[in-house]
Coordinates of C-alpha atoms in Angstrom, one line a residue:
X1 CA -35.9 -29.5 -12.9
X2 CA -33.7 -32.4 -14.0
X3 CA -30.9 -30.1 -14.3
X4 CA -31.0 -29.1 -11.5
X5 CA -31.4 -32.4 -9.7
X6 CA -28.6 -33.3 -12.1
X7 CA -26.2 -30.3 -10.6
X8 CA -27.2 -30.8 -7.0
X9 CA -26.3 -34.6 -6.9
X10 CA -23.0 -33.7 -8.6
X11 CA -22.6 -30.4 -5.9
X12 CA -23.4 -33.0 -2.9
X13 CA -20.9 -35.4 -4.5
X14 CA -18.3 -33.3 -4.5
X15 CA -19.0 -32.0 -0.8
X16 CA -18.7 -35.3 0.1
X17 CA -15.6 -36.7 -1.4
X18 CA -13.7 -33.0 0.0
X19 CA -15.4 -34.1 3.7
X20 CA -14.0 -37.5 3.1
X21 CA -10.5 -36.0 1.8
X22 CA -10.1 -33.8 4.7
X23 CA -11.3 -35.9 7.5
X24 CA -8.8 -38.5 6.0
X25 CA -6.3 -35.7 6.0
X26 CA -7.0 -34.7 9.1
X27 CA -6.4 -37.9 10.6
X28 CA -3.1 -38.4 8.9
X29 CA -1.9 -34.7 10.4
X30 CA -3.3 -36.1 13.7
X31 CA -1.2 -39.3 13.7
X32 CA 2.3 -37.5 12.4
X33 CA 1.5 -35.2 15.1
X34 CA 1.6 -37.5 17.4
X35 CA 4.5 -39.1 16.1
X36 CA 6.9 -35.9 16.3
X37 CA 5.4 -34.9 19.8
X38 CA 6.2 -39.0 21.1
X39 CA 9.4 -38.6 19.5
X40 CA 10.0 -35.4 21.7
X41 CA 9.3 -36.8 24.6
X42 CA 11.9 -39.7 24.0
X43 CA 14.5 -37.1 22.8
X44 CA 13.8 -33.9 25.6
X45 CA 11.7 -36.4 28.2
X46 CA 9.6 -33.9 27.7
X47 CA 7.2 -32.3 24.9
X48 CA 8.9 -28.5 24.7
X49 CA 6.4 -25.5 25.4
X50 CA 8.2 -23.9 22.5
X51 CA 7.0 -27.1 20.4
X52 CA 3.5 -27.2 22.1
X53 CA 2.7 -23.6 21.0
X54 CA 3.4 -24.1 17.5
X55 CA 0.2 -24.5 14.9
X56 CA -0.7 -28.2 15.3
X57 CA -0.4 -28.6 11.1
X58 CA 2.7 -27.7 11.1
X59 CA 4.6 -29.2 13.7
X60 CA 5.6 -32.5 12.5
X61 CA 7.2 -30.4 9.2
X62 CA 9.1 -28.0 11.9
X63 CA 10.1 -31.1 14.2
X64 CA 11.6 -32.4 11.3
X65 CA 13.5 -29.3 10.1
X66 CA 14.8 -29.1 14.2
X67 CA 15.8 -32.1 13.2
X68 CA 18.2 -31.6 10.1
X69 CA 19.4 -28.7 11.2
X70 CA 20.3 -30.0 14.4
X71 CA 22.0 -33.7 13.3
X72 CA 24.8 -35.3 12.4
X73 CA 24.4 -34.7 8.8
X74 CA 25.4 -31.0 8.7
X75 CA 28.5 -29.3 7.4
X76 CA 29.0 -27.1 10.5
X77 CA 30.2 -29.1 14.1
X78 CA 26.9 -28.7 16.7
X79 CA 28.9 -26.7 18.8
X80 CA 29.6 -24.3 16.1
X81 CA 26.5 -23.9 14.9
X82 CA 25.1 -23.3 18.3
X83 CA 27.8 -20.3 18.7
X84 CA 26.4 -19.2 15.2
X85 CA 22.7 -18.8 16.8
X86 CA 24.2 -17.5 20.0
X87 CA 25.2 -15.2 18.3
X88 CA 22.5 -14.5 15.9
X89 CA 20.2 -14.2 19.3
X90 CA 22.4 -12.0 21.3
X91 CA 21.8 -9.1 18.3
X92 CA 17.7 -10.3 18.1
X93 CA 18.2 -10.5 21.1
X94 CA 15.8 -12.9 22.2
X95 CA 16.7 -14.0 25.9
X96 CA 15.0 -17.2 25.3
X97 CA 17.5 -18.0 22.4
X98 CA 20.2 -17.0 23.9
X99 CA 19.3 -19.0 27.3
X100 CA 18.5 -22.4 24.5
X101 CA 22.0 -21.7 22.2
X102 CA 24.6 -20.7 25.1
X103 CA 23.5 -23.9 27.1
X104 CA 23.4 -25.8 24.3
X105 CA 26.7 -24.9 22.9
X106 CA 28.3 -25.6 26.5
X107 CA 26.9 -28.9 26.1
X108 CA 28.7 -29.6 22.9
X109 CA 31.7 -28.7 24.7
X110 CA 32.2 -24.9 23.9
X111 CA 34.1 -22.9 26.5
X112 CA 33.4 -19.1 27.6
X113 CA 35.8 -17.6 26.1
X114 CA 34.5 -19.1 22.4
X115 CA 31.0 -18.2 23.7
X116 CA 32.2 -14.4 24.5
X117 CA 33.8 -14.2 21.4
X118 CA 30.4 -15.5 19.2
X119 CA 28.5 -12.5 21.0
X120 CA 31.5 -10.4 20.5
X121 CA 31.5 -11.1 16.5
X122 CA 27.4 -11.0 16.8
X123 CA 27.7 -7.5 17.8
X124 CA 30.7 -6.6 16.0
X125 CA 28.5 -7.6 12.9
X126 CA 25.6 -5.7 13.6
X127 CA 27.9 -2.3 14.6
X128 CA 29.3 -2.4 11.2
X129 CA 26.0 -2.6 10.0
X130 CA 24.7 0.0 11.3
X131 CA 27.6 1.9 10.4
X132 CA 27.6 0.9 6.5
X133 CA 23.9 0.9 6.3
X134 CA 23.6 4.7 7.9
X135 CA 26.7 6.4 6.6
X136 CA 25.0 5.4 2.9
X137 CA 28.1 4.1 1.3
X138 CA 27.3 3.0 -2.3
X139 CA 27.0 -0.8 -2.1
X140 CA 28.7 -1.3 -5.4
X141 CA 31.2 0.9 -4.4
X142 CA 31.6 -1.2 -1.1
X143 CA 31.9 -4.7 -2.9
X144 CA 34.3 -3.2 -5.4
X145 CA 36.3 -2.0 -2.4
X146 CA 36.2 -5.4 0.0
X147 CA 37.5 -7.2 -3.0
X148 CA 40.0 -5.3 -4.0
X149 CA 41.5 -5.3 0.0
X150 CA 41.1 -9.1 -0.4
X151 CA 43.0 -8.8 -3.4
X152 CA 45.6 -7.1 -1.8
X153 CA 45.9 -9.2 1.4
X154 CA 46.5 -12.6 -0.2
X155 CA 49.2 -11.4 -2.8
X156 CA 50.9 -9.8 0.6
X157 CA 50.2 -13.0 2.3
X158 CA 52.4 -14.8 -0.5
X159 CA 55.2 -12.6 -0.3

Protein backbone atom coordinates (compact mmCIF):
# COMPACT_ATOMS: atom_id res chain seq x y z
CA UNK A 1 0.00 0.00 0.00
CA UNK A 2 2.90 2.32 0.79
CA UNK A 3 4.08 1.83 -2.68
CA UNK A 4 1.56 2.69 -3.99
CA UNK A 5 0.82 5.79 -1.98
CA UNK A 6 4.51 6.32 -2.65
CA UNK A 7 3.87 6.21 -6.70
CA UNK A 8 0.70 8.20 -6.59
CA UNK A 9 2.15 11.21 -4.72
CA UNK A 10 5.12 11.11 -7.17
CA UNK A 11 2.36 10.60 -10.38
CA UNK A 12 0.31 13.71 -8.87
CA UNK A 13 3.65 15.56 -8.55
CA UNK A 14 4.56 15.36 -11.77
CA UNK A 15 0.92 16.21 -13.10
CA UNK A 16 1.27 19.16 -11.31
CA UNK A 17 4.68 20.63 -12.10
CA UNK A 18 3.63 19.81 -16.32
CA UNK A 19 0.08 21.88 -15.38
CA UNK A 20 2.26 24.53 -13.82
CA UNK A 21 4.90 24.29 -16.92
CA UNK A 22 2.21 24.66 -19.42
CA UNK A 23 -0.01 27.18 -18.00
CA UNK A 24 3.24 29.19 -17.54
CA UNK A 25 3.91 28.38 -21.16
CA UNK A 26 0.85 29.23 -22.21
CA UNK A 27 1.01 32.55 -20.76
CA UNK A 28 4.27 33.42 -22.27
CA UNK A 29 2.75 32.30 -25.95
CA UNK A 30 -0.19 34.51 -24.89
CA UNK A 31 1.89 37.61 -24.18
CA UNK A 32 4.42 37.20 -27.49
CA UNK A 33 1.21 36.77 -29.21
CA UNK A 34 0.13 39.76 -28.33
CA UNK A 35 3.26 41.38 -28.95
CA UNK A 36 3.55 40.48 -32.79
CA UNK A 37 -0.28 41.16 -33.37
CA UNK A 38 0.34 44.95 -31.48
CA UNK A 39 3.26 45.24 -33.57
CA UNK A 40 1.02 44.57 -36.70
CA UNK A 41 -1.25 46.96 -36.04
CA UNK A 42 1.54 49.74 -35.69
CA UNK A 43 3.21 48.45 -38.87
CA UNK A 44 -0.20 47.54 -41.33
CA UNK A 45 -2.78 49.84 -38.88
CA UNK A 46 -4.32 46.87 -38.99
CA UNK A 47 -3.93 43.08 -37.73
CA UNK A 48 -3.85 41.14 -41.33
CA UNK A 49 -6.63 38.38 -41.86
CA UNK A 50 -3.86 36.41 -43.44
CA UNK A 51 -2.04 36.91 -39.90
CA UNK A 52 -5.24 36.34 -37.86
CA UNK A 53 -5.89 32.89 -39.44
CA UNK A 54 -2.65 31.49 -38.63
CA UNK A 55 -2.39 28.88 -35.51
CA UNK A 56 -2.18 31.20 -32.46
CA UNK A 57 1.35 29.13 -31.34
CA UNK A 58 2.85 29.97 -34.04
CA UNK A 59 2.32 33.34 -35.04
CA UNK A 60 4.84 35.36 -33.19
CA UNK A 61 7.73 32.75 -34.85
CA UNK A 62 5.92 33.48 -38.49
CA UNK A 63 5.66 37.38 -37.71
CA UNK A 64 9.11 37.32 -37.10
CA UNK A 65 10.27 35.34 -40.16
CA UNK A 66 7.78 38.13 -42.26
CA UNK A 67 9.93 40.06 -40.69
CA UNK A 68 13.55 39.02 -41.81
CA UNK A 69 12.55 38.19 -44.95
CA UNK A 70 11.03 41.30 -45.48
CA UNK A 71 13.85 44.00 -43.89
CA UNK A 72 16.58 45.81 -44.52
CA UNK A 73 19.01 43.09 -43.66
CA UNK A 74 18.58 41.00 -46.89
CA UNK A 75 20.88 40.48 -49.84
CA UNK A 76 18.09 41.00 -52.45
CA UNK A 77 16.65 45.02 -52.83
CA UNK A 78 12.62 44.74 -51.50
CA UNK A 79 11.60 45.48 -54.79
CA UNK A 80 13.38 42.61 -56.16
CA UNK A 81 12.43 40.24 -53.98
CA UNK A 82 8.89 41.18 -54.37
CA UNK A 83 9.19 40.59 -58.36
CA UNK A 84 10.78 37.14 -57.21
CA UNK A 85 7.40 36.18 -55.31
CA UNK A 86 5.41 37.81 -58.05
CA UNK A 87 6.65 35.68 -59.96
CA UNK A 88 6.80 32.63 -57.88
CA UNK A 89 2.71 33.39 -57.44
CA UNK A 90 1.81 33.99 -60.89
CA UNK A 91 2.98 29.97 -61.67
CA UNK A 92 1.13 28.84 -58.00
CA UNK A 93 -0.80 30.98 -58.99
CA UNK A 94 -2.39 32.15 -55.96
CA UNK A 95 -4.45 35.46 -56.83
CA UNK A 96 -4.05 36.50 -53.38
CA UNK A 97 -0.11 36.55 -53.75
CA UNK A 98 -0.01 37.93 -56.65
CA UNK A 99 -2.60 40.81 -55.61
CA UNK A 100 0.06 41.17 -52.01
CA UNK A 101 3.59 40.94 -54.34
CA UNK A 102 2.54 43.11 -57.52
CA UNK A 103 1.29 45.94 -55.10
CA UNK A 104 3.89 45.59 -53.06
CA UNK A 105 6.68 45.68 -55.60
CA UNK A 106 4.93 48.92 -57.17
CA UNK A 107 5.46 50.34 -53.84
CA UNK A 108 9.13 49.72 -53.73
CA UNK A 109 9.17 51.47 -56.89
CA UNK A 110 9.03 48.64 -59.64
CA UNK A 111 7.52 49.70 -63.02
CA UNK A 112 5.21 47.44 -65.34
CA UNK A 113 7.37 46.61 -67.63
CA UNK A 114 9.81 44.93 -64.77
CA UNK A 115 6.60 43.45 -63.28
CA UNK A 116 5.54 41.87 -66.88
CA UNK A 117 8.87 40.67 -67.27
CA UNK A 118 8.98 38.70 -63.50
CA UNK A 119 5.69 36.93 -64.72
CA UNK A 120 7.15 36.49 -68.04
CA UNK A 121 10.46 34.68 -66.53
CA UNK A 122 7.85 32.91 -63.84
CA UNK A 123 6.30 31.29 -66.69
CA UNK A 124 9.08 31.00 -68.88
CA UNK A 125 10.50 28.92 -65.86
CA UNK A 126 7.79 26.72 -65.36
CA UNK A 127 7.35 25.98 -69.50
CA UNK A 128 10.86 24.71 -69.56
CA UNK A 129 10.01 22.69 -66.79
CA UNK A 130 7.52 21.10 -67.97
CA UNK A 131 9.30 20.57 -71.02
CA UNK A 132 12.57 19.02 -69.31
CA UNK A 133 10.60 17.23 -66.76
CA UNK A 134 8.19 15.45 -69.56
CA UNK A 135 10.45 14.90 -72.48
CA UNK A 136 12.66 12.65 -69.66
CA UNK A 137 16.02 14.05 -70.48
CA UNK A 138 18.62 12.35 -68.23
CA UNK A 139 19.37 14.92 -65.57
CA UNK A 140 23.04 14.13 -65.49
CA UNK A 141 23.03 14.32 -68.98
CA UNK A 142 21.36 17.83 -68.72
CA UNK A 143 23.93 19.30 -66.06
CA UNK A 144 26.74 17.87 -68.10
CA UNK A 145 25.28 19.73 -71.05
CA UNK A 146 24.29 23.35 -69.30
CA UNK A 147 27.87 23.41 -68.20
CA UNK A 148 29.47 22.73 -70.94
CA UNK A 149 27.25 25.68 -73.02
CA UNK A 150 28.41 27.92 -70.07
CA UNK A 151 31.76 26.77 -70.75
CA UNK A 152 31.47 27.72 -74.21
CA UNK A 153 29.77 31.14 -73.84
CA UNK A 154 32.30 32.80 -71.52
CA UNK A 155 35.52 31.65 -73.44
CA UNK A 156 33.41 33.33 -76.59
CA UNK A 157 32.63 36.19 -74.38
CA UNK A 158 36.49 36.77 -73.94
CA UNK A 159 37.33 36.68 -77.49
Amino acid sequence: MRILTKKFVHRAILIISVFFVSVNLSAQETDAYEKAKTEMEQTFGTFPSFFASYPKHALPEAWELFKTLKGPKGSISSKNAELIQLAVASQIPCVYCVYFHRISAQAYGATEVEINEAIALGAETRHWSMILQGSGISFEDFKSEFDNMMKYMAEKAKN
